[in-house]
Coordinates of C-alpha atoms in Angstrom, one line a residue:
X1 CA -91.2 22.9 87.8
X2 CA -89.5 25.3 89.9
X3 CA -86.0 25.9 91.2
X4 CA -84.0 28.2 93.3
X5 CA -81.0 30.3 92.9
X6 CA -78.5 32.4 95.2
X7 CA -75.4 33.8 95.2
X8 CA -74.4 31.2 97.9
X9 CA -75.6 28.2 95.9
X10 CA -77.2 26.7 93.2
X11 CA -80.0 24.5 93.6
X12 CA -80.7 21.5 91.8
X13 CA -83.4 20.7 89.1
X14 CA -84.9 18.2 86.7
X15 CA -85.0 18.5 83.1
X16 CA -86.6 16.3 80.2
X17 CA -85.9 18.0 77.4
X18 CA -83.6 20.2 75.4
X19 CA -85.8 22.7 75.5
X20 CA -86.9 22.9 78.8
X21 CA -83.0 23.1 80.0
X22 CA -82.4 26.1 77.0
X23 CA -85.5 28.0 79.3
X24 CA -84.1 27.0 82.6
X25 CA -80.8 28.7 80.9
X26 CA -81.9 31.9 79.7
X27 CA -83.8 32.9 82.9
X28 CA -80.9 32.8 84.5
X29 CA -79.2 34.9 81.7
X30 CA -75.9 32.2 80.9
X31 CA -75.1 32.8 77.5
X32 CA -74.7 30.4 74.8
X33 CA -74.6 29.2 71.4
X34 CA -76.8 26.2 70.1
X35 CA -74.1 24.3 69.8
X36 CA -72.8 24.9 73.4
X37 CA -76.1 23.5 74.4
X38 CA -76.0 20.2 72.7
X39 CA -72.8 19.7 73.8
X40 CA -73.4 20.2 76.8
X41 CA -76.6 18.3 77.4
X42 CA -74.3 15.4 75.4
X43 CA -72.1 15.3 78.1
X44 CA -74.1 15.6 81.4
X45 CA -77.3 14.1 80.8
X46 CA -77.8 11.1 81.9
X47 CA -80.5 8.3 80.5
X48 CA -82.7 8.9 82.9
X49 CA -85.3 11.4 81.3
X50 CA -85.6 13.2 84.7
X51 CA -82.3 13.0 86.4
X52 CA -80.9 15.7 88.9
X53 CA -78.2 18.0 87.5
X54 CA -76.8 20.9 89.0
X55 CA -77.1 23.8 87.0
X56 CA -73.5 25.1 88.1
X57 CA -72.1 22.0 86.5
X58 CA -73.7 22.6 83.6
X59 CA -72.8 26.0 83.1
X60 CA -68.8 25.4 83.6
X61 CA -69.5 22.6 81.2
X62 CA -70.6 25.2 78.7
X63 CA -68.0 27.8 79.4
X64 CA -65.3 24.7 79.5
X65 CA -66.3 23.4 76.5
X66 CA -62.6 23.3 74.9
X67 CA -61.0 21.6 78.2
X68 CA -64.3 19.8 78.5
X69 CA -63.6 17.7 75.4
X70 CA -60.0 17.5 76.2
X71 CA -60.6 15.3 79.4
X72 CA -62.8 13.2 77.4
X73 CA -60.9 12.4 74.9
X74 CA -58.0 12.3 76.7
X75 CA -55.3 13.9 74.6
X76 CA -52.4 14.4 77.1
X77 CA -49.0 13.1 77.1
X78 CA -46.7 12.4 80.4
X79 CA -43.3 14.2 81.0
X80 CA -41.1 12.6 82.7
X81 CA -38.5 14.0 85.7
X82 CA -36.2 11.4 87.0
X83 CA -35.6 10.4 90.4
X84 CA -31.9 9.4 92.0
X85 CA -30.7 7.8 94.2
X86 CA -29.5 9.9 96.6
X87 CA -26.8 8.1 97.8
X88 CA -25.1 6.5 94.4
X89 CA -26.9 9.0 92.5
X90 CA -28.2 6.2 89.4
X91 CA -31.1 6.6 88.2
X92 CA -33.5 5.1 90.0
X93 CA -37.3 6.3 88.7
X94 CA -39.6 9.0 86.6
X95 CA -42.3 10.8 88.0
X96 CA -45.1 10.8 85.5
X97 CA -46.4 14.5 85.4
X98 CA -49.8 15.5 83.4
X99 CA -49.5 17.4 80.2
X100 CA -52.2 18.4 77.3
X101 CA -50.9 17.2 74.1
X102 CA -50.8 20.7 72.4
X103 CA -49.2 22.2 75.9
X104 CA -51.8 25.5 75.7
X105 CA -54.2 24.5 78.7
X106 CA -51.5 24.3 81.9
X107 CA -52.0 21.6 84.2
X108 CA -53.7 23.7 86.8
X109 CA -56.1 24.4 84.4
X110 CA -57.2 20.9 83.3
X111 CA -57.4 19.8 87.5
X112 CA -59.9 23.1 88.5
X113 CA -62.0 22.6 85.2
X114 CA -62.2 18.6 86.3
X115 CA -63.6 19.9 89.5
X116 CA -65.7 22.5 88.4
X117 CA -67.5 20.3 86.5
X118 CA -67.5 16.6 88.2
X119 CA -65.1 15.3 86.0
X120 CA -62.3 14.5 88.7
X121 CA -62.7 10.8 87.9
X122 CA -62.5 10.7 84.6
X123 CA -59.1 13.3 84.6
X124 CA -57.7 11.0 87.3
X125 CA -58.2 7.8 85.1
X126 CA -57.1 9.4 81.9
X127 CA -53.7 10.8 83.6
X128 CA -52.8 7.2 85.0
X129 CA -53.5 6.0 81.4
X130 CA -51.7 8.5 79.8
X131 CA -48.3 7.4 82.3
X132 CA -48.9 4.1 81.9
X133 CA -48.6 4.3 77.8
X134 CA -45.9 6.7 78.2
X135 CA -43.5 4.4 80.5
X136 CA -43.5 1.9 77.7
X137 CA -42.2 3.7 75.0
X138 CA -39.8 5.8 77.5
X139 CA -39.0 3.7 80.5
X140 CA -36.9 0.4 80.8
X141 CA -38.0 -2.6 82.8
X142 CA -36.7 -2.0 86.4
X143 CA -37.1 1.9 86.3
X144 CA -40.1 2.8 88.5
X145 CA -42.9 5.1 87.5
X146 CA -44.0 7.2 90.1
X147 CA -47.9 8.0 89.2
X148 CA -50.0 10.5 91.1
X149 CA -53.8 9.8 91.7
X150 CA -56.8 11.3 93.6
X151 CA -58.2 9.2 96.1
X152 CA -61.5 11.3 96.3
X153 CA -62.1 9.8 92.6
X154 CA -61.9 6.2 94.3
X155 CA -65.6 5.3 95.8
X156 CA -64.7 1.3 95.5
X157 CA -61.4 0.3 94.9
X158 CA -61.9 -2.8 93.4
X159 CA -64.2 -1.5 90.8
X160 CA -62.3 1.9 90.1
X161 CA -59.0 0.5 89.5
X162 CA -60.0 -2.1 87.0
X163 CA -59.8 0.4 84.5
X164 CA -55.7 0.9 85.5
X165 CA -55.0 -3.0 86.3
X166 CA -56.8 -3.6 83.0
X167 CA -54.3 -1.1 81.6
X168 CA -51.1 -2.3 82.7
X169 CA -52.2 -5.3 81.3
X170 CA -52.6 -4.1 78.0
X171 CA -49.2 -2.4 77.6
X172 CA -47.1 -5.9 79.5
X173 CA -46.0 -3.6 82.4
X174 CA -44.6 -5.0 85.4
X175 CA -46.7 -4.1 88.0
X176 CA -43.6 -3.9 90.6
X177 CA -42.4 -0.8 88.4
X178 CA -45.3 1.2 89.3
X179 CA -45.7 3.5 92.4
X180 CA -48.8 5.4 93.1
X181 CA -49.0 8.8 94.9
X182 CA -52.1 9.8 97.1
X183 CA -52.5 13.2 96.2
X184 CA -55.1 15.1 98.5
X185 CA -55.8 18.6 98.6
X186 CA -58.9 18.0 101.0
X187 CA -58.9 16.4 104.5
X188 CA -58.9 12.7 104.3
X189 CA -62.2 12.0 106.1
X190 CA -62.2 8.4 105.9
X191 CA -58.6 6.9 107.0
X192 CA -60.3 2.8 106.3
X193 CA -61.0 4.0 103.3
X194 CA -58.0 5.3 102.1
X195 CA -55.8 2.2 103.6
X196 CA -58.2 -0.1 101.1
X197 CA -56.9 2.1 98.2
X198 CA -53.8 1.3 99.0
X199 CA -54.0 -2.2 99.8
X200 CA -55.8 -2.6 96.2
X201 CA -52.9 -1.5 94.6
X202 CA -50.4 -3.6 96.9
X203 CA -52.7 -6.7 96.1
X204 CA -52.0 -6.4 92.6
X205 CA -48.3 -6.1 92.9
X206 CA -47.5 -2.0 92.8
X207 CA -46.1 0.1 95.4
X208 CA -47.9 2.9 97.3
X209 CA -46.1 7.0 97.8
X210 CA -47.4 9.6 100.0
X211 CA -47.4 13.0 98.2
X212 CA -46.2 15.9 99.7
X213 CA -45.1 15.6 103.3
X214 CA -45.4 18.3 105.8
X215 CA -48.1 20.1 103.7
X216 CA -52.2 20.1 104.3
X217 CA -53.1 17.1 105.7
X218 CA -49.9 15.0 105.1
X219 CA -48.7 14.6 108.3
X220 CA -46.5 12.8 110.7
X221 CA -49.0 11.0 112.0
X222 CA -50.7 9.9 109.0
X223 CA -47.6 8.6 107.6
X224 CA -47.5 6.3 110.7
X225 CA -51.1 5.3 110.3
X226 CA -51.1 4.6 106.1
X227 CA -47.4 3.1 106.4
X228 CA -47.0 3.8 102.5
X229 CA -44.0 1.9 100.8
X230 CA -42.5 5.7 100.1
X231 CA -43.1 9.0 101.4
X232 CA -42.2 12.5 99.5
X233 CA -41.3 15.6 101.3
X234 CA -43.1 18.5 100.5
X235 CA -40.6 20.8 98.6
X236 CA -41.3 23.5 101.0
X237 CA -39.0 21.8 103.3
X238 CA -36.5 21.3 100.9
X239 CA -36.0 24.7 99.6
X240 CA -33.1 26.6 101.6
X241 CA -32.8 23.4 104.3
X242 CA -29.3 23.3 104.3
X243 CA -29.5 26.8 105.9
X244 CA -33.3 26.7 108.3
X245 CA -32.8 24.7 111.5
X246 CA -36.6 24.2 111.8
X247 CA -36.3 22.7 108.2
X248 CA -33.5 20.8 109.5
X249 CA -35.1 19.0 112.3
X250 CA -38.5 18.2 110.1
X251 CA -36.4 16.1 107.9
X252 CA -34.2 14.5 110.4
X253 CA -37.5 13.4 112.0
X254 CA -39.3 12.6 109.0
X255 CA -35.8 10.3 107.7
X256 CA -35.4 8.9 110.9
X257 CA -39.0 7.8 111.1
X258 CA -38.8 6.2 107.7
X259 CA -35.8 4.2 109.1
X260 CA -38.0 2.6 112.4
X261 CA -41.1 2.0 109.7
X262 CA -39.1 0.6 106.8
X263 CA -40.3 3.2 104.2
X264 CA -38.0 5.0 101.6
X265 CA -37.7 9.0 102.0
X266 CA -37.6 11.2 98.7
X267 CA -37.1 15.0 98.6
X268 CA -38.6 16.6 96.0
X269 CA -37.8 19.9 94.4
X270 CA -34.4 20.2 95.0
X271 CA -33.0 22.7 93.2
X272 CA -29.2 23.5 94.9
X273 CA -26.3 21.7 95.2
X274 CA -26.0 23.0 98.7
X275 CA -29.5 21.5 99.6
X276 CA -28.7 18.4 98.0
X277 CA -25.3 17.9 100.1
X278 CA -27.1 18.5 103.1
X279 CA -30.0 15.7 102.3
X280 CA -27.4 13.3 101.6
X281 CA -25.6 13.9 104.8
X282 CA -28.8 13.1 106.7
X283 CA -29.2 10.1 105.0
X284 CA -32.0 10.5 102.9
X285 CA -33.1 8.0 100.3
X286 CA -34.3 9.5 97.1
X287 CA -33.5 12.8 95.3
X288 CA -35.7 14.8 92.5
X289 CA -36.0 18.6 91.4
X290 CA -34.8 20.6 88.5
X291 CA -30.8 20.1 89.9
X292 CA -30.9 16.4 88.4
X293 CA -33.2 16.9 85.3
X294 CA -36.4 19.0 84.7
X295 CA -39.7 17.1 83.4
X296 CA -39.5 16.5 79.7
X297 CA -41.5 14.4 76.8
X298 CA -38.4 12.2 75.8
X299 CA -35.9 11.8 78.8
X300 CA -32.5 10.7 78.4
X301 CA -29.6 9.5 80.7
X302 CA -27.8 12.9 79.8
X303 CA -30.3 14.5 82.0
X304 CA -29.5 12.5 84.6
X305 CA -27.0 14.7 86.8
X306 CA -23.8 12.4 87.7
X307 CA -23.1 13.1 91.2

């Protein structure tokens, strides 16, 4: 047995045994108790009595443990931040955002400990669970939830998303009240790919968003190519628009782009009443950020800002 370390990368290596991973583990000096260990083998071994781990994945899942246990269990709750109309200014939707149940381990937290240690998928299928379950105790028929997921956690739609159709299901939702979000931090390498997620979802009755507009790789052109039933505007763009003219023009092209393409334009993160005026002069659709109500456990139409 062999294997090879730098400070670039960790190799990968085979294991059979507890014991032979606890001796892989101290000659590379990571610290642990023996209860760390079996934990940790628990969670990453696989049946296989020689499978291929990397060691790095092991180790965060040591050092993780706490957050570890919390994906896989999935203890979170969803708050919710309404979404207006921008025009009439009713209520018109929540957007479902991640939360652990005890509120000490910050959302950031949970997403970079899911990626440290291979755990995107399960996060991603927990969090749509976790909406789902909290739009029927909180959310009337005909108010859409708006539910962020990670297409990189999506290898074959029609497999993956059993697990959520299965789910909606369950709880009698209407799939029509349900909006998913691509949320991508990475390049989308694979457009096909991506427009199969989104047909999945559109096959089985639930609308499709584009996350954050004008930011990474959300761009013009890939709204044109993806043609998503809604697109969000980053809140970058939002912040301050009523006085940038560069800010200005973005969302004028970006509204007016919706028009020709039939898809509904929300800014998010607004936060002034002066920022709001000027989105509803141009016409825009939808309307969320801290001025109409900040993300909370038990929303109520008092948060809701009359306009």
């Amino acid at each position: 047995m062999g294997f090879y370390l730098s400070a670039e990368r960790f190799a990968r290596f085979p294991y059979s045994s507890k014991n032979q991973l606890k001796e892989i583990l101290v000659k590379v000096n990571l610290l642990f108790t023996g209860r760390q260990l079996d934990a940790a083998i628990h969670k990453v071994k696989d049946p296989a009595p020689y499978h291929y781990h990397s060691l790095q994945v092991i180790y965060q899942h040591v050092i993780n443990e706490e957050t570890v246990s919390l994906i896989q269990t999935g203890a979170f709750v969803s708050h919710l931040q309404p979404i207006l109309h921008a025009q009439s200014g009713e209520l018109y939707g929540y957007e479902s955002l991640l939360r652990s149940a005890d509120h000490e381990i910050s959302p950031y937290h949970l997403f970079q400990t899911a990626q440290k240690t291979n755990m995107q998928s399960v996060l991603d299928k927990k969090a749509r669970e976790a909406a789902i379950r909290a739009r029927v105790s909180q959310v009337p028929d005909g108010i859409k939830s708006f539910i962020n997921f990670l297409p990189s956690t999506i290898y074959n739609p029609e497999y993956c998303l059993k697990h959520t159709f299965d789910i909606v299901k369950k709880y009698d939702v209407l799939p029509e009240d349900l909006v998913f979000e691509v949320v991508e931090t990475e390049k989308i390498g694979d457009m096909n790919h991506l427009k199969n997620i989104l047909d999945t979802y559109r096959k089985n009755g639930m609308k499709v968003a584009l996350d954050d507009l004008g930011a990474g790789f959300a761009t013009l052109e890939i709204l044109r190519e993806l043609h998503p039933d809604f697109v969000k505007i980053d809140r970058n763009y939002i912040s301050d628009c009523h006085e940038n003219l560069e800010k200005q023009d973005f969302l004028a092209n970006v509204i007016n782009l919706g028009r020709k393409l039939d898809i509904q334009v929300l800014g998010e993160g607004v936060e002034k009443e002066e920022e709001f005026e000027f989105l509803k002069g141009l016409g825009i659709d939808f309307v969320q950020g801290y001025l109409f109500g900040k993300p909370a456990l038990k929303p109520s139409v008092h948060l809701v800002r009359a306009i």
